[in-house]
Amino acid sequence: MTYDPTGHLLLTPIDREAPARVRRLRELGLGEQPDPAFDEFAHRLAEVTGAPYSMVNFIDENRQFFAGLHTPAGTHTGTDLGANAAGSGGVGRFMARDHGYCPHVVVRRKALVLEDVCDYPRFAGNPVVDEIGIRSYMGAPLIDRSGVALGTICVVDTDVRPWGRAGLETIKAMAAELVEQIHRREDGLL
């Protein structure tokens, strides 16, 4: 577990790579606006995993941006995820960096599977549990050829989900597929 200098448990990990990530995202032209190709990828990710929500998520120093987003209703509001979105019933493209589990995946640089977030005290205390009702999560980092973790792909559910080993392998394979797509785009092949 990570603690701040005063000895308090940090629910969101310290992200020393954020400045390099932001530079790389700007070089690639990612993380500032929704992208239909990423929305389609998120939709396919939801279909493959059977998850009601899926995202292609790029993270800067302060927030997360869902450049690709799939929701059960297929609608996205302009509101942020969190208390405002929960109250409006909508899911937006932005979420605070201290909400959710993707910042952990980016800092760890490894996939994370939480079949029931309430089984893990560190993750059960995250604001998305109470504000949005998230009960399960599965995500994998998007590590590009420069070695920077750009963000994640992830799926979430409001119910406990037995993702298992098959889910882990699927999310990792799909993250690798999306990184290749980003590389082809950078190389001008898309």
mmCIF file of N, CA, C and O in Angstrom, residues 63-123:
data_model
loop_
_atom_site.group_PDB
_atom_site.id
_atom_site.type_symbol
_atom_site.label_atom_id
_atom_site.label_comp_id
_atom_site.label_asym_id
_atom_site.label_seq_id
_atom_site.Cartn_x
_atom_site.Cartn_y
_atom_site.Cartn_z
ATOM 1 N N ARG A 63 -7.135 14.160 -14.424
ATOM 2 C CA ARG A 63 -8.399 13.541 -14.803
ATOM 3 C C ARG A 63 -8.191 12.356 -15.729
ATOM 4 O O ARG A 63 -7.099 12.135 -16.255
ATOM 5 N N GLN A 64 -9.279 11.657 -15.912
ATOM 6 C CA GLN A 64 -9.331 10.565 -16.870
ATOM 7 C C GLN A 64 -10.277 11.000 -17.987
ATOM 8 O O GLN A 64 -11.280 11.664 -17.726
ATOM 9 N N PHE A 65 -9.941 10.635 -19.206
ATOM 10 C CA PHE A 65 -10.772 10.986 -20.350
ATOM 11 C C PHE A 65 -11.100 9.715 -21.125
ATOM 12 O O PHE A 65 -10.210 8.997 -21.555
ATOM 13 N N PHE A 66 -12.384 9.463 -21.308
ATOM 14 C CA PHE A 66 -12.834 8.278 -22.032
ATOM 15 C C PHE A 66 -12.971 8.618 -23.510
ATOM 16 O O PHE A 66 -14.032 9.039 -23.975
ATOM 17 N N ALA A 67 -11.890 8.428 -24.256
ATOM 18 C CA ALA A 67 -11.903 8.692 -25.695
ATOM 19 C C ALA A 67 -12.781 7.675 -26.408
ATOM 20 O O ALA A 67 -13.302 7.941 -27.478
ATOM 21 N N GLY A 68 -12.929 6.506 -25.805
ATOM 22 C CA GLY A 68 -13.850 5.485 -26.281
ATOM 23 C C GLY A 68 -14.753 5.098 -25.129
ATOM 24 O O GLY A 68 -14.269 4.884 -24.012
ATOM 25 N N LEU A 69 -16.064 5.032 -25.380
ATOM 26 C CA LEU A 69 -16.999 4.769 -24.287
ATOM 27 C C LEU A 69 -18.184 3.965 -24.803
ATOM 28 O O LEU A 69 -18.759 4.293 -25.840
ATOM 29 N N HIS A 70 -18.519 2.919 -24.070
ATOM 30 C CA HIS A 70 -19.728 2.134 -24.346
ATOM 31 C C HIS A 70 -20.534 2.062 -23.058
ATOM 32 O O HIS A 70 -19.998 1.746 -21.996
ATOM 33 N N THR A 71 -21.828 2.369 -23.155
ATOM 34 C CA THR A 71 -22.747 2.263 -22.025
ATOM 35 C C THR A 71 -23.925 1.387 -22.440
ATOM 36 O O THR A 71 -24.166 1.209 -23.646
ATOM 37 N N PRO A 72 -24.674 0.853 -21.479
ATOM 38 C CA PRO A 72 -25.809 -0.005 -21.844
ATOM 39 C C PRO A 72 -26.814 0.682 -22.766
ATOM 40 O O PRO A 72 -27.339 0.073 -23.689
ATOM 41 N N ALA A 73 -27.059 1.961 -22.511
ATOM 42 C CA ALA A 73 -28.032 2.683 -23.330
ATOM 43 C C ALA A 73 -27.411 3.239 -24.604
ATOM 44 O O ALA A 73 -28.111 3.726 -25.474
ATOM 45 N N GLY A 74 -26.075 3.185 -24.676
ATOM 46 C CA GLY A 74 -25.398 3.733 -25.840
ATOM 47 C C GLY A 74 -25.370 5.243 -25.860
ATOM 48 O O GLY A 74 -25.040 5.856 -26.857
ATOM 49 N N THR A 75 -25.704 5.865 -24.721
ATOM 50 C CA THR A 75 -25.714 7.321 -24.653
ATOM 51 C C THR A 75 -24.603 7.807 -23.739
ATOM 52 O O THR A 75 -24.199 7.120 -22.815
ATOM 53 N N HIS A 76 -24.129 8.993 -24.025
ATOM 54 C CA HIS A 76 -23.080 9.620 -23.230
ATOM 55 C C HIS A 76 -23.494 11.055 -23.004
ATOM 56 O O HIS A 76 -23.854 11.746 -23.950
ATOM 57 N N THR A 77 -23.432 11.493 -21.768
ATOM 58 C CA THR A 77 -23.779 12.881 -21.486
ATOM 59 C C THR A 77 -22.513 13.702 -21.414
ATOM 60 O O THR A 77 -21.416 13.171 -21.405
ATOM 61 N N GLY A 78 -22.681 15.001 -21.313
ATOM 62 C CA GLY A 78 -21.536 15.883 -21.175
ATOM 63 C C GLY A 78 -21.062 15.986 -19.740
ATOM 64 O O GLY A 78 -20.066 16.613 -19.471
ATOM 65 N N THR A 79 -21.776 15.352 -18.805
ATOM 66 C CA THR A 79 -21.393 15.471 -17.398
ATOM 67 C C THR A 79 -20.226 14.554 -17.087
ATOM 68 O O THR A 79 -19.964 13.584 -17.779
ATOM 69 N N ASP A 80 -19.556 14.869 -16.020
ATOM 70 C CA ASP A 80 -18.474 14.011 -15.545
ATOM 71 C C ASP A 80 -19.067 12.797 -14.851
ATOM 72 O O ASP A 80 -20.168 12.841 -14.324
ATOM 73 N N LEU A 81 -18.309 11.702 -14.839
ATOM 74 C CA LEU A 81 -18.692 10.578 -14.009
ATOM 75 C C LEU A 81 -18.508 11.002 -12.569
ATOM 76 O O LEU A 81 -17.654 11.801 -12.256
ATOM 77 N N GLY A 82 -19.261 10.451 -11.690
ATOM 78 C CA GLY A 82 -19.173 10.807 -10.285
ATOM 79 C C GLY A 82 -20.534 11.253 -9.800
ATOM 80 O O GLY A 82 -21.550 10.864 -10.362
ATOM 81 N N ALA A 83 -20.537 12.077 -8.792
ATOM 82 C CA ALA A 83 -21.810 12.478 -8.186
ATOM 83 C C ALA A 83 -22.752 13.130 -9.189
ATOM 84 O O ALA A 83 -23.940 12.840 -9.204
ATOM 85 N N ASN A 84 -22.246 13.994 -10.061
ATOM 86 C CA ASN A 84 -23.121 14.655 -11.034
ATOM 87 C C ASN A 84 -23.730 13.656 -12.000
ATOM 88 O O ASN A 84 -24.907 13.699 -12.294
ATOM 89 N N ALA A 85 -22.928 12.748 -12.519
ATOM 90 C CA ALA A 85 -23.448 11.774 -13.476
ATOM 91 C C ALA A 85 -24.399 10.813 -12.792
ATOM 92 O O ALA A 85 -25.412 10.426 -13.357
ATOM 93 N N ALA A 86 -24.058 10.414 -11.577
ATOM 94 C CA ALA A 86 -24.934 9.481 -10.878
ATOM 95 C C ALA A 86 -26.295 10.118 -10.651
ATOM 96 O O ALA A 86 -27.326 9.475 -10.804
ATOM 97 N N GLY A 87 -26.311 11.378 -10.318
ATOM 98 C CA GLY A 87 -27.571 12.061 -10.094
ATOM 99 C C GLY A 87 -28.363 12.277 -11.366
ATOM 100 O O GLY A 87 -29.575 12.287 -11.366
ATOM 101 N N SER A 88 -27.667 12.424 -12.503
ATOM 102 C CA SER A 88 -28.362 12.680 -13.763
ATOM 103 C C SER A 88 -28.666 11.404 -14.522
ATOM 104 O O SER A 88 -29.369 11.433 -15.518
ATOM 105 N N GLY A 89 -28.087 10.291 -14.064
ATOM 106 C CA GLY A 89 -28.305 9.036 -14.752
ATOM 107 C C GLY A 89 -27.450 8.884 -15.992
ATOM 108 O O GLY A 89 -27.578 7.921 -16.725
ATOM 109 N N GLY A 90 -26.559 9.832 -16.257
ATOM 110 C CA GLY A 90 -25.731 9.775 -17.449
ATOM 111 C C GLY A 90 -24.310 9.386 -17.146
ATOM 112 O O GLY A 90 -23.865 9.408 -16.014
ATOM 113 N N VAL A 91 -23.628 8.991 -18.198
ATOM 114 C CA VAL A 91 -22.212 8.669 -18.097
ATOM 115 C C VAL A 91 -21.485 9.609 -19.029
ATOM 116 O O VAL A 91 -21.833 9.718 -20.203
ATOM 117 N N GLY A 92 -20.491 10.314 -18.500
ATOM 118 C CA GLY A 92 -19.768 11.294 -19.289
ATOM 119 C C GLY A 92 -18.408 10.811 -19.722
ATOM 120 O O GLY A 92 -18.022 9.672 -19.488
ATOM 121 N N ARG A 93 -17.690 11.692 -20.367
ATOM 122 C CA ARG A 93 -16.373 11.378 -20.914
ATOM 123 C C ARG A 93 -15.232 11.656 -19.943
ATOM 124 O O ARG A 93 -14.113 11.234 -20.194
ATOM 125 N N PHE A 94 -15.482 12.374 -18.855
ATOM 126 C CA PHE A 94 -14.430 12.746 -17.916
ATOM 127 C C PHE A 94 -14.708 12.165 -16.537
ATOM 128 O O PHE A 94 -15.858 12.029 -16.144
ATOM 129 N N MET A 95 -13.639 11.862 -15.843
ATOM 130 C CA MET A 95 -13.760 11.431 -14.455
ATOM 131 C C MET A 95 -12.511 11.905 -13.715
ATOM 132 O O MET A 95 -11.408 11.902 -14.277
ATOM 133 N N ALA A 96 -12.673 12.294 -12.479
ATOM 134 C CA ALA A 96 -11.537 12.726 -11.668
ATOM 135 C C ALA A 96 -10.511 11.595 -11.569
ATOM 136 O O ALA A 96 -10.852 10.415 -11.598
ATOM 137 N N ARG A 97 -9.256 11.961 -11.456
ATOM 138 C CA ARG A 97 -8.188 10.968 -11.391
ATOM 139 C C ARG A 97 -8.306 10.093 -10.146
ATOM 140 O O ARG A 97 -7.879 8.944 -10.150
ATOM 141 N N ASP A 98 -8.908 10.611 -9.070
ATOM 142 C CA ASP A 98 -8.999 9.818 -7.846
ATOM 143 C C ASP A 98 -10.248 8.937 -7.807
ATOM 144 O O ASP A 98 -10.519 8.287 -6.806
ATOM 145 N N HIS A 99 -11.005 8.882 -8.895
ATOM 146 C CA HIS A 99 -12.167 8.004 -8.999
ATOM 147 C C HIS A 99 -11.792 6.813 -9.878
ATOM 148 O O HIS A 99 -11.161 6.974 -10.911
ATOM 149 N N GLY A 100 -12.205 5.648 -9.484
ATOM 150 C CA GLY A 100 -11.990 4.477 -10.323
ATOM 151 C C GLY A 100 -10.656 3.795 -10.101
ATOM 152 O O GLY A 100 -9.885 4.154 -9.208
ATOM 153 N N TYR A 101 -10.411 2.820 -10.945
ATOM 154 C CA TYR A 101 -9.288 1.908 -10.756
ATOM 155 C C TYR A 101 -8.232 2.006 -11.837
ATOM 156 O O TYR A 101 -7.131 1.481 -11.686
ATOM 157 N N CYS A 102 -8.530 2.690 -12.942
ATOM 158 C CA CYS A 102 -7.565 2.813 -14.031
ATOM 159 C C CYS A 102 -6.245 3.474 -13.612
ATOM 160 O O CYS A 102 -5.186 3.053 -14.076
ATOM 161 N N PRO A 103 -6.253 4.495 -12.744
ATOM 162 C CA PRO A 103 -4.966 5.052 -12.322
ATOM 163 C C PRO A 103 -4.058 4.009 -11.665
ATOM 164 O O PRO A 103 -2.836 4.073 -11.800
ATOM 165 N N HIS A 104 -4.634 3.033 -10.979
ATOM 166 C CA HIS A 104 -3.830 1.960 -10.392
ATOM 167 C C HIS A 104 -3.197 1.102 -11.485
ATOM 168 O O HIS A 104 -2.043 0.712 -11.386
ATOM 169 N N VAL A 105 -3.974 0.813 -12.515
ATOM 170 C CA VAL A 105 -3.475 -0.008 -13.623
ATOM 171 C C VAL A 105 -2.323 0.700 -14.325
ATOM 172 O O VAL A 105 -1.303 0.089 -14.645
ATOM 173 N N VAL A 106 -2.457 2.010 -14.547
ATOM 174 C CA VAL A 106 -1.420 2.771 -15.230
ATOM 175 C C VAL A 106 -0.134 2.798 -14.405
ATOM 176 O O VAL A 106 0.951 2.576 -14.932
ATOM 177 N N VAL A 107 -0.251 3.049 -13.113
ATOM 178 C CA VAL A 107 0.946 3.112 -12.263
ATOM 179 C C VAL A 107 1.572 1.728 -12.105
ATOM 180 O O VAL A 107 2.787 1.571 -12.181
ATOM 181 N N ARG A 108 0.754 0.699 -11.916
ATOM 182 C CA ARG A 108 1.258 -0.678 -11.775
ATOM 183 C C ARG A 108 1.812 -1.239 -13.079
ATOM 184 O O ARG A 108 2.621 -2.145 -13.068
ATOM 185 N N ARG A 109 1.242 -0.724 -14.207
ATOM 186 C CA ARG A 109 1.619 -1.198 -15.542
ATOM 187 C C ARG A 109 1.279 -2.675 -15.725
ATOM 188 O O ARG A 109 1.922 -3.388 -16.472
ATOM 189 N N LYS A 110 0.225 -3.099 -15.026
ATOM 190 C CA LYS A 110 -0.236 -4.484 -15.099
ATOM 191 C C LYS A 110 -1.757 -4.493 -15.065
ATOM 192 O O LYS A 110 -2.379 -3.612 -14.481
ATOM 193 N N ALA A 111 -2.320 -5.516 -15.684
ATOM 194 C CA ALA A 111 -3.779 -5.675 -15.667
ATOM 195 C C ALA A 111 -4.259 -5.863 -14.231
ATOM 196 O O ALA A 111 -3.517 -6.352 -13.366
ATOM 197 N N LEU A 112 -5.500 -5.486 -14.005
ATOM 198 C CA LEU A 112 -6.111 -5.600 -12.681
ATOM 199 C C LEU A 112 -7.515 -6.155 -12.850
ATOM 200 O O LEU A 112 -8.291 -5.659 -13.664
ATOM 201 N N VAL A 113 -7.811 -7.202 -12.095
ATOM 202 C CA VAL A 113 -9.136 -7.814 -12.108
ATOM 203 C C VAL A 113 -9.691 -7.761 -10.696
ATOM 204 O O VAL A 113 -9.067 -8.267 -9.760
ATOM 205 N N LEU A 114 -10.839 -7.124 -10.558
ATOM 206 C CA LEU A 114 -11.539 -7.043 -9.275
ATOM 207 C C LEU A 114 -12.939 -7.609 -9.499
ATOM 208 O O LEU A 114 -13.819 -6.916 -10.010
ATOM 209 N N GLU A 115 -13.121 -8.863 -9.157
ATOM 210 C CA GLU A 115 -14.425 -9.491 -9.379
ATOM 211 C C GLU A 115 -15.485 -8.886 -8.466
ATOM 212 O O GLU A 115 -16.635 -8.751 -8.860
ATOM 213 N N ASP A 116 -15.080 -8.525 -7.245
ATOM 214 C CA ASP A 116 -15.945 -7.801 -6.319
ATOM 215 C C ASP A 116 -15.073 -6.783 -5.605
ATOM 216 O O ASP A 116 -14.268 -7.147 -4.741
ATOM 217 N N VAL A 117 -15.213 -5.514 -5.978
ATOM 218 C CA VAL A 117 -14.353 -4.478 -5.405
ATOM 219 C C VAL A 117 -14.478 -4.412 -3.895
ATOM 220 O O VAL A 117 -13.547 -3.987 -3.212
ATOM 221 N N CYS A 118 -15.617 -4.850 -3.359
ATOM 222 C CA CYS A 118 -15.825 -4.792 -1.904
ATOM 223 C C CYS A 118 -14.973 -5.800 -1.142
ATOM 224 O O CYS A 118 -14.850 -5.712 0.075
ATOM 225 N N ASP A 119 -14.358 -6.738 -1.851
ATOM 226 C CA ASP A 119 -13.454 -7.697 -1.221
ATOM 227 C C ASP A 119 -12.085 -7.088 -0.906
ATOM 228 O O ASP A 119 -11.269 -7.724 -0.242
ATOM 229 N N TYR A 120 -11.818 -5.880 -1.401
ATOM 230 C CA TYR A 120 -10.512 -5.246 -1.251
ATOM 231 C C TYR A 120 -10.685 -3.886 -0.589
ATOM 232 O O TYR A 120 -11.183 -2.953 -1.230
ATOM 233 N N PRO A 121 -10.296 -3.734 0.677
ATOM 234 C CA PRO A 121 -10.511 -2.460 1.381
ATOM 235 C C PRO A 121 -9.992 -1.240 0.618
ATOM 236 O O PRO A 121 -10.646 -0.206 0.593
ATOM 237 N N ARG A 122 -8.837 -1.370 -0.017
ATOM 238 C CA ARG A 122 -8.277 -0.229 -0.751
ATOM 239 C C ARG A 122 -9.196 0.201 -1.889
ATOM 240 O O ARG A 122 -9.363 1.369 -2.171
ATOM 241 N N PHE A 123 -9.805 -0.759 -2.559
ATOM 242 C CA PHE A 123 -10.625 -0.459 -3.715
ATOM 243 C C PHE A 123 -12.094 -0.238 -3.354
ATOM 244 O O PHE A 123 -12.806 0.484 -4.038
#
